[in-house]
mmCIF file of C-alpha atoms and ligand atoms in Angstrom:
data_model
loop_
_atom_site.group_PDB
_atom_site.id
_atom_site.type_symbol
_atom_site.label_atom_id
_atom_site.label_comp_id
_atom_site.label_asym_id
_atom_site.label_seq_id
_atom_site.Cartn_x
_atom_site.Cartn_y
_atom_site.Cartn_z
ATOM 1 C CA MET T 1 -2.285 8.034 25.548
ATOM 2 C CA ARG T 2 -1.829 11.174 23.485
ATOM 3 C CA LYS T 3 -4.661 13.500 23.966
ATOM 4 C CA VAL T 4 -5.563 14.950 20.315
ATOM 5 C CA LEU T 5 -8.203 17.273 19.284
ATOM 6 C CA ILE T 6 -9.196 17.043 15.786
ATOM 7 C CA ASP T 7 -10.503 20.457 13.827
ATOM 8 C CA THR T 8 -11.533 19.562 10.463
ATOM 9 C CA ASP T 9 -13.814 20.614 7.584
ATOM 10 C CA PRO T 10 -14.913 17.155 6.369
ATOM 11 C CA GLY T 11 -14.603 16.996 3.099
ATOM 12 C CA ILE T 12 -13.593 13.483 1.575
ATOM 13 C CA ASP T 13 -9.536 13.756 2.564
ATOM 14 C CA ASP T 14 -10.758 14.390 6.188
ATOM 15 C CA ALA T 15 -12.783 11.513 6.191
ATOM 16 C CA ALA T 16 -9.916 9.223 4.873
ATOM 17 C CA ALA T 17 -7.651 10.851 7.688
ATOM 18 C CA ILE T 18 -10.383 10.465 10.502
ATOM 19 C CA ALA T 19 -10.835 7.045 10.060
ATOM 20 C CA ILE T 20 -7.188 5.965 10.787
ATOM 21 C CA LEU T 21 -6.956 8.683 13.593
ATOM 22 C CA LEU T 22 -9.842 7.241 15.264
ATOM 23 C CA ASN T 23 -8.510 3.519 15.132
ATOM 24 C CA GLU T 24 -5.261 4.185 16.652
ATOM 25 C CA PRO T 25 -5.384 2.833 20.239
ATOM 26 C CA SER T 26 -2.653 5.164 21.371
ATOM 27 C CA LEU T 27 -4.731 8.351 20.758
ATOM 28 C CA ASN T 28 -7.204 9.609 23.037
ATOM 29 C CA VAL T 29 -9.268 11.633 20.422
ATOM 30 C CA GLU T 30 -11.186 14.216 23.103
ATOM 31 C CA LEU T 31 -12.977 16.344 20.494
ATOM 32 C CA ILE T 32 -13.809 16.524 16.864
ATOM 33 C CA SER T 33 -14.454 20.170 16.040
ATOM 34 C CA CYS T 34 -15.784 21.456 12.449
ATOM 35 C CA VAL T 35 -15.027 24.495 10.691
ATOM 36 C CA ALA T 36 -16.520 26.122 7.430
ATOM 37 C CA GLY T 37 -13.918 25.193 4.523
ATOM 38 C CA ASN T 38 -14.763 22.479 1.867
ATOM 39 C CA VAL T 39 -18.366 23.227 2.442
ATOM 40 C CA GLY T 40 -20.545 24.942 4.788
ATOM 41 C CA ILE T 41 -20.514 24.463 8.736
ATOM 42 C CA GLU T 42 -23.919 22.884 8.924
ATOM 43 C CA HIS T 43 -22.409 20.556 6.272
ATOM 44 C CA THR T 44 -18.917 20.015 7.586
ATOM 45 C CA THR T 45 -20.561 19.350 10.955
ATOM 46 C CA ASN T 46 -23.028 16.968 9.845
ATOM 47 C CA ASN T 47 -20.563 15.082 7.900
ATOM 48 C CA ALA T 48 -18.600 14.511 11.013
ATOM 49 C CA LEU T 49 -21.712 13.340 12.959
ATOM 50 C CA ARG T 50 -22.370 10.943 9.892
ATOM 51 C CA LEU T 51 -18.923 9.624 9.616
ATOM 52 C CA LEU T 52 -18.771 8.820 13.539
ATOM 53 C CA ASN T 53 -22.246 7.054 13.200
ATOM 54 C CA PHE T 54 -20.565 5.033 10.308
ATOM 55 C CA LEU T 55 -17.518 4.510 12.169
ATOM 56 C CA GLN T 56 -19.244 3.665 15.405
ATOM 57 C CA LYS T 57 -17.323 6.098 17.604
ATOM 58 C CA ASN T 58 -18.853 8.302 20.415
ATOM 59 C CA ILE T 59 -16.445 11.267 20.198
ATOM 60 C CA PRO T 60 -17.882 14.745 20.687
ATOM 61 C CA VAL T 61 -18.459 16.799 17.992
ATOM 62 C CA ALA T 62 -18.411 20.886 18.389
ATOM 63 C CA LYS T 63 -19.722 23.256 15.610
ATOM 64 C CA GLY T 64 -17.164 26.180 14.781
ATOM 65 C CA ALA T 65 -16.878 29.138 12.687
ATOM 66 C CA ALA T 66 -18.958 29.554 9.894
ATOM 67 C CA THR T 67 -17.048 31.917 7.885
ATOM 68 C CA PRO T 68 -13.372 32.834 7.848
ATOM 69 C CA LEU T 69 -12.180 35.747 10.287
ATOM 70 C CA LEU T 70 -12.229 38.580 7.624
ATOM 71 C CA ARG T 71 -13.228 36.768 4.239
ATOM 72 C CA GLU T 72 -16.014 35.174 2.644
ATOM 73 C CA ASN T 73 -16.419 31.588 2.568
ATOM 74 C CA ARG T 74 -15.427 29.817 -0.774
ATOM 75 C CA PHE T 75 -16.394 26.182 -0.900
ATOM 76 C CA ALA T 76 -14.835 23.403 -2.587
ATOM 77 C CA THR T 77 -17.651 21.407 -3.789
ATOM 78 C CA ASN T 78 -16.211 20.794 -7.063
ATOM 79 C CA ALA T 79 -13.547 18.412 -5.404
ATOM 80 C CA HIS T 80 -15.877 17.317 -2.483
ATOM 81 C CA GLY T 81 -19.155 17.347 -3.952
ATOM 82 C CA ALA T 82 -22.311 19.580 -2.664
ATOM 83 C CA SER T 83 -22.271 17.704 0.705
ATOM 84 C CA GLY T 84 -18.826 17.631 0.939
ATOM 85 C CA MET T 85 -18.693 13.750 1.061
ATOM 86 C CA GLY T 86 -19.368 12.705 -2.392
ATOM 87 C CA SER T 87 -22.203 10.399 -2.987
ATOM 88 C CA PHE T 88 -21.389 7.727 -0.288
ATOM 89 C CA ASP T 89 -24.472 6.608 1.607
ATOM 90 C CA PHE T 90 -23.304 7.429 5.185
ATOM 91 C CA PRO T 91 -25.706 6.811 8.002
ATOM 92 C CA GLU T 92 -27.970 9.467 9.661
ATOM 93 C CA ALA T 93 -25.684 12.380 11.925
ATOM 94 C CA LYS T 94 -25.244 10.982 15.512
ATOM 95 C CA THR T 95 -26.663 14.107 16.896
ATOM 96 C CA ALA T 96 -26.447 13.040 20.369
ATOM 97 C CA LEU T 97 -22.619 13.669 19.829
ATOM 98 C CA LEU T 98 -23.147 17.561 19.159
ATOM 99 C CA THR T 99 -22.066 19.586 21.972
ATOM 100 C CA GLU T 100 -23.923 22.338 23.031
ATOM 101 C CA GLU T 101 -20.663 24.870 23.090
ATOM 102 C CA ASN T 102 -19.229 26.362 20.149
ATOM 103 C CA ALA T 103 -16.007 24.549 19.028
ATOM 104 C CA VAL T 104 -13.692 27.120 20.536
ATOM 105 C CA LEU T 105 -15.188 27.137 24.042
ATOM 106 C CA LYS T 106 -15.280 23.363 24.124
ATOM 107 C CA GLN T 107 -11.648 23.125 22.889
ATOM 108 C CA TRP T 108 -10.678 25.883 25.604
ATOM 109 C CA GLN T 109 -12.893 23.868 28.078
ATOM 110 C CA ILE T 110 -10.645 20.553 27.364
ATOM 111 C CA LEU T 111 -7.549 22.536 27.329
ATOM 112 C CA GLN T 112 -8.262 24.004 30.678
ATOM 113 C CA ALA T 113 -9.104 20.711 32.308
ATOM 114 C CA THR T 114 -6.255 18.400 31.300
ATOM 115 C CA GLU T 115 -3.027 18.821 33.111
ATOM 116 C CA GLU T 116 -1.382 16.993 30.037
ATOM 117 C CA PRO T 117 -0.227 18.370 27.013
ATOM 118 C CA VAL T 118 -2.665 18.246 23.990
ATOM 119 C CA THR T 119 -2.134 17.964 20.347
ATOM 120 C CA ILE T 120 -4.251 19.481 17.685
ATOM 121 C CA ILE T 121 -4.233 18.381 14.167
ATOM 122 C CA ALA T 122 -6.062 20.822 11.994
ATOM 123 C CA LEU T 123 -7.327 19.447 8.543
ATOM 124 C CA GLY T 124 -9.303 22.497 7.230
ATOM 125 C CA PRO T 125 -8.891 26.281 7.453
ATOM 126 C CA LEU T 126 -7.451 27.472 10.808
ATOM 127 C CA THR T 127 -10.076 30.010 12.061
ATOM 128 C CA ASN T 128 -11.189 28.046 14.974
ATOM 129 C CA VAL T 129 -7.616 27.467 15.826
ATOM 130 C CA ALA T 130 -6.754 31.151 15.367
ATOM 131 C CA LEU T 131 -9.725 32.000 17.518
ATOM 132 C CA LEU T 132 -8.997 29.681 20.284
ATOM 133 C CA LEU T 133 -5.319 31.095 20.376
ATOM 134 C CA GLN T 134 -6.292 34.705 20.404
ATOM 135 C CA THR T 135 -9.348 34.383 22.648
ATOM 136 C CA PHE T 136 -7.781 32.499 25.285
ATOM 137 C CA PRO T 137 -3.937 33.153 24.953
ATOM 138 C CA GLU T 138 -3.221 31.413 28.545
ATOM 139 C CA ILE T 139 -3.705 27.894 26.845
ATOM 140 C CA ARG T 140 -0.946 28.021 24.256
ATOM 141 C CA SER T 141 1.199 26.396 26.990
ATOM 142 C CA LYS T 142 -1.256 23.265 27.275
ATOM 143 C CA VAL T 143 -0.782 22.654 23.595
ATOM 144 C CA GLN T 144 2.195 20.316 22.818
ATOM 145 C CA GLU T 145 1.972 20.920 19.062
ATOM 146 C CA ILE T 146 -0.332 21.904 16.352
ATOM 147 C CA ILE T 147 -0.100 19.494 13.225
ATOM 148 C CA LEU T 148 -1.882 21.034 10.241
ATOM 149 C CA MET T 149 -2.327 20.111 6.796
ATOM 150 C CA GLY T 150 -1.888 23.453 4.864
ATOM 151 C CA GLY T 151 0.521 25.577 3.051
ATOM 152 C CA SER T 152 3.309 24.620 0.362
ATOM 153 C CA THR T 153 6.692 25.355 0.128
ATOM 154 C CA ALA T 154 6.109 25.811 -3.202
ATOM 155 C CA ARG T 155 3.228 26.445 -5.485
ATOM 156 C CA GLY T 156 -0.665 26.230 -4.385
ATOM 157 C CA ASN T 157 -3.661 24.636 -5.106
ATOM 158 C CA ILE T 158 -6.524 27.425 -5.436
ATOM 159 C CA GLY T 159 -3.937 30.343 -6.050
ATOM 160 C CA VAL T 160 -0.878 30.067 -7.643
ATOM 161 C CA TYR T 161 0.823 30.334 -4.478
ATOM 162 C CA GLY T 162 -2.097 29.753 -1.791
ATOM 163 C CA GLU T 163 -3.185 26.314 -0.670
ATOM 164 C CA PHE T 164 -6.671 25.942 -0.204
ATOM 165 C CA ASN T 165 -6.845 25.938 4.167
ATOM 166 C CA VAL T 166 -4.565 28.614 4.262
ATOM 167 C CA MET T 167 -5.672 30.675 1.405
ATOM 168 C CA ILE T 168 -9.458 30.518 2.626
ATOM 169 C CA ASP T 169 -8.554 32.209 5.883
ATOM 170 C CA PRO T 170 -4.749 33.760 5.794
ATOM 171 C CA GLU T 171 -5.409 35.801 8.577
ATOM 172 C CA ALA T 172 -6.190 32.625 10.786
ATOM 173 C CA ALA T 173 -3.445 30.928 9.267
ATOM 174 C CA LYS T 174 -0.976 33.948 10.073
ATOM 175 C CA ILE T 175 -2.146 34.062 13.707
ATOM 176 C CA VAL T 176 -1.266 30.559 14.213
ATOM 177 C CA PHE T 177 2.139 30.642 12.590
ATOM 178 C CA ARG T 178 2.831 33.586 15.018
ATOM 179 C CA SER T 179 1.401 32.106 18.227
ATOM 180 C CA GLY T 180 4.716 30.665 19.588
ATOM 181 C CA VAL T 181 2.616 27.311 19.596
ATOM 182 C CA PRO T 182 4.986 24.383 18.119
ATOM 183 C CA ILE T 183 3.656 23.878 14.574
ATOM 184 C CA THR T 184 4.454 21.122 11.936
ATOM 185 C CA MET T 185 3.183 22.083 8.711
ATOM 186 C CA VAL T 186 2.248 19.193 6.116
ATOM 187 C CA GLY T 187 1.718 21.067 2.936
ATOM 188 C CA LEU T 188 0.510 20.253 -0.418
ATOM 189 C CA ASP T 189 4.239 19.112 -1.273
ATOM 190 C CA ILE T 190 3.683 16.044 0.815
ATOM 191 C CA GLY T 191 0.071 15.091 -0.257
ATOM 192 C CA ARG T 192 0.769 15.771 -4.100
ATOM 193 C CA LYS T 193 3.872 13.205 -3.796
ATOM 194 C CA ALA T 194 2.095 10.711 -1.539
ATOM 195 C CA ARG T 195 -0.731 9.742 -3.677
ATOM 196 C CA LEU T 196 -2.625 6.503 -3.534
ATOM 197 C CA LEU T 197 -2.937 4.207 -6.760
ATOM 198 C CA ALA T 198 -6.001 2.695 -8.242
ATOM 199 C CA GLU T 199 -4.774 -0.669 -6.946
ATOM 200 C CA ASN T 200 -4.588 0.856 -3.714
ATOM 201 C CA LEU T 201 -8.038 1.585 -3.829
ATOM 202 C CA ASP T 202 -8.617 -1.807 -5.000
ATOM 203 C CA ALA T 203 -6.990 -3.220 -2.163
ATOM 204 C CA LEU T 204 -9.455 -1.429 0.123
ATOM 205 C CA GLU T 205 -12.458 -2.640 -1.520
ATOM 206 C CA THR T 206 -13.081 -5.792 0.674
ATOM 207 C CA HIS T 207 -13.014 -3.797 3.976
ATOM 208 C CA PRO T 208 -16.239 -1.705 4.753
ATOM 209 C CA VAL T 209 -14.211 1.120 5.886
ATOM 210 C CA GLY T 210 -11.661 0.871 3.257
ATOM 211 C CA LYS T 211 -14.738 0.562 0.906
ATOM 212 C CA MET T 212 -15.754 4.346 2.260
ATOM 213 C CA VAL T 213 -12.606 5.494 1.680
ATOM 214 C CA ALA T 214 -12.051 4.149 -1.987
ATOM 215 C CA ASP T 215 -15.817 5.006 -3.037
ATOM 216 C CA LEU T 216 -15.026 8.812 -1.726
ATOM 217 C CA PHE T 217 -11.808 8.697 -3.293
ATOM 218 C CA ARG T 218 -12.973 7.736 -6.998
ATOM 219 C CA SER T 219 -15.463 10.806 -6.922
ATOM 220 C CA TYR T 220 -12.964 13.305 -5.350
ATOM 221 C CA ASP T 221 -11.381 15.973 -7.191
ATOM 222 C CA GLY T 222 -13.274 15.084 -10.497
ATOM 223 C CA GLY T 223 -12.956 11.311 -10.102
ATOM 224 C CA ASP T 224 -9.858 11.315 -12.331
ATOM 225 C CA ILE T 225 -7.542 8.942 -10.458
ATOM 226 C CA SER T 226 -5.355 8.148 -13.463
ATOM 227 C CA GLU T 227 -2.305 9.965 -11.614
ATOM 228 C CA GLY T 228 -3.296 8.908 -8.244
ATOM 229 C CA VAL T 229 -5.095 10.421 -5.484
ATOM 230 C CA LYS T 230 -3.960 13.376 -3.449
ATOM 231 C CA MET T 231 -3.342 12.238 0.072
ATOM 232 C CA TYR T 232 -3.469 15.661 1.702
ATOM 233 C CA ASP T 233 -5.405 15.142 5.076
ATOM 234 C CA PRO T 234 -4.181 11.672 5.435
ATOM 235 C CA SER T 235 -0.740 12.664 5.088
ATOM 236 C CA ALA T 236 -1.172 14.980 8.089
ATOM 237 C CA ALA T 237 -2.708 12.044 10.103
ATOM 238 C CA LEU T 238 0.110 9.944 9.025
ATOM 239 C CA TYR T 239 2.593 12.233 10.309
ATOM 240 C CA LEU T 240 0.801 12.388 13.822
ATOM 241 C CA LEU T 241 0.837 8.278 13.539
ATOM 242 C CA ASN T 242 3.888 7.466 11.722
ATOM 243 C CA PRO T 243 6.461 10.897 11.718
ATOM 244 C CA GLU T 244 9.526 8.060 10.744
ATOM 245 C CA LEU T 245 7.947 8.127 7.280
ATOM 246 C CA PHE T 246 8.595 11.671 6.794
ATOM 247 C CA GLN T 247 11.680 14.227 6.411
ATOM 248 C CA THR T 248 11.424 17.539 8.056
ATOM 249 C CA GLN T 249 13.413 20.783 8.475
ATOM 250 C CA PRO T 250 13.195 23.704 10.440
ATOM 251 C CA ALA T 251 12.018 26.991 9.207
ATOM 252 C CA PHE T 252 10.417 30.445 9.671
ATOM 253 C CA VAL T 253 6.864 30.772 8.342
ATOM 254 C CA ASP T 254 4.750 33.696 7.474
ATOM 255 C CA VAL T 255 1.604 34.137 5.431
ATOM 256 C CA GLU T 256 0.713 36.414 2.558
ATOM 257 C CA ILE T 257 -2.593 38.459 3.642
ATOM 258 C CA SER T 258 -2.270 41.748 1.400
ATOM 259 C CA SER T 259 -0.892 40.961 -1.998
ATOM 260 C CA PRO T 260 -3.655 39.817 -4.593
ATOM 261 C CA LEU T 261 -1.118 38.017 -6.437
ATOM 262 C CA THR T 262 0.088 35.982 -3.697
ATOM 263 C CA LEU T 263 -2.582 36.110 -1.024
ATOM 264 C CA GLY T 264 -2.448 32.779 1.236
ATOM 265 C CA ALA T 265 1.029 32.047 0.088
ATOM 266 C CA THR T 266 3.205 30.408 3.354
ATOM 267 C CA VAL T 267 6.319 31.769 2.606
ATOM 268 C CA VAL T 268 8.562 29.440 3.963
ATOM 269 C CA ASP T 269 12.125 30.641 5.026
ATOM 270 C CA PHE T 270 14.711 27.697 5.358
ATOM 271 C CA ASP T 271 17.728 30.095 5.338
ATOM 272 C CA GLY T 272 17.105 32.789 7.736
ATOM 273 C CA VAL T 273 16.521 35.573 5.018
ATOM 274 C CA PHE T 274 14.198 37.323 7.030
ATOM 275 C CA GLU T 275 16.321 36.840 10.334
ATOM 276 C CA GLN T 276 13.481 35.519 12.126
ATOM 277 C CA ALA T 277 13.408 32.489 14.850
ATOM 278 C CA ASP T 278 11.991 29.368 13.266
ATOM 279 C CA ASN T 279 8.364 28.711 14.220
ATOM 280 C CA ALA T 280 7.633 25.450 12.266
ATOM 281 C CA THR T 281 8.702 22.183 11.395
ATOM 282 C CA ILE T 282 8.134 21.485 7.810
ATOM 283 C CA CYS T 283 7.344 18.094 6.255
ATOM 284 C CA VAL T 284 9.731 18.347 3.298
ATOM 285 C CA ASP T 285 9.776 14.833 1.857
ATOM 286 C CA VAL T 286 7.920 11.310 2.557
ATOM 287 C CA ASP T 287 8.572 7.645 1.839
ATOM 288 C CA VAL T 288 6.021 7.559 -0.745
ATOM 289 C CA GLU T 289 5.621 3.521 -0.871
ATOM 290 C CA ALA T 290 6.084 3.028 2.879
ATOM 291 C CA PHE T 291 3.307 5.857 3.125
ATOM 292 C CA ARG T 292 0.721 3.804 0.939
ATOM 293 C CA GLN T 293 1.457 0.511 2.540
ATOM 294 C CA LYS T 294 1.188 2.074 6.167
ATOM 295 C CA TYR T 295 -2.336 3.873 5.012
ATOM 296 C CA LEU T 296 -3.761 0.854 3.507
ATOM 297 C CA GLU T 297 -2.603 -1.261 6.897
ATOM 298 C CA ARG T 298 -4.034 1.071 9.275
ATOM 299 C CA VAL T 299 -7.450 1.158 7.375
ATOM 300 C CA LEU T 300 -7.738 -2.345 6.625
ATOM 301 C CA ALA T 301 -6.771 -2.989 10.506
ATOM 302 C CA ILE T 302 -10.104 -1.274 11.423
ATOM 303 C CA ARG T 303 -12.382 -3.790 12.736
ATOM 304 C CA GLU T 304 -15.068 -4.834 10.235
ATOM 305 C CA GLU T 305 -17.818 -4.736 12.447
ATOM 306 C CA VAL T 306 -16.937 -0.886 13.565
ATOM 307 C CA ALA T 307 -18.688 0.186 9.977
ATOM 308 C CA ASN T 308 -22.182 0.402 11.664
ATOM 309 C CA GLY T 309 -23.307 -3.076 11.111
ATOM 310 C CA THR T 310 -21.880 -3.354 7.455
ATOM 311 C CA ARG T 311 -19.457 -6.226 6.714
ATOM 312 C CA SER T 312 -17.617 -6.922 3.739
ATOM 313 C CA SER T 313 -18.340 -9.319 1.167
ATOM 314 C CA LYS T 314 -15.551 -11.652 2.595
HETATM 315 O O1 RIB G 1 -5.718 22.091 0.238
HETATM 316 C C1 RIB G 1 -6.157 20.644 0.720
HETATM 317 C C2 RIB G 1 -6.712 21.056 2.115
HETATM 318 O O2 RIB G 1 -7.963 22.009 1.648
HETATM 319 C C3 RIB G 1 -7.315 19.810 2.553
HETATM 320 O O3 RIB G 1 -7.520 19.763 4.053
HETATM 321 C C4 RIB G 1 -8.913 19.567 1.848
HETATM 322 O O4 RIB G 1 -9.809 18.830 2.629
HETATM 323 C C5 RIB G 1 -9.223 21.238 1.983
HETATM 324 O O5 RIB G 1 -9.733 21.433 3.366
HETATM 325 CA CA1 CA G 2 -9.795 19.152 5.104
#
């Protein structure tokens, strides 16, 4: 069993990623920690608790950072809706799953207690992860890998070169890339390419969890699915689950935190221009059709009773 901590800002595409992560029997997801990002910390935490009720999974949820390290929140309600989860009618929050400890402390406690290495998959701004690594540097050796949805080897999505998760908290991202912990960056390049098509969403409709994903995606990012649905967080999840679908390349990555023109840019140096040791594995390509089929396969494999007592029309 691979021990995993999920750090997330649910978030429509976060939900689509978490659904398949929680259904993988070879993963032991020990914690879902929430961070402000797509929406505020109260919403992201509540969304995680509602999602877990819907999926009928009893995994601890910890509330994390309410703001970036140094900057103001900048929510993505235009893409995720006011609640952060579109208009899908999730059941009430399973508040019994909420930990007393803040996310960073809970992450540290889990890492302290385990002898086995732990993978962190980060689907939101890296504020919690940066605080963890800076506050408790001794646990860096317990982190096998950080797989993060973030950054871009090319252009951004909220800045010219800034990807949302990195640009919202560029200082946190800089700390994480400099931490010495093995990192795999699953950036916009992948999520933009591995889009779900309308026919893929149709194929999900007959399954209660698939219907949740399809409904969320039909309201995501303005609801225009004519060019497909960008699969940002699900691409990080599928990298963890099926890395064989991806092509990777080592690189040195650093994050711009000063220039107003390029704030939040992940500067990906494949060629040793900065004469720095590689500090990340970069996903540079994906087998799109295999990605689509594997994502659908994983959602449709979720036991239908899981979705909080709802059953498909079948
Ligand atoms: O840039 C895309 C990322 O920002 C995704 O993780 C999305 O959920 C938002 O957090
Ligand atoms: Ca996210």
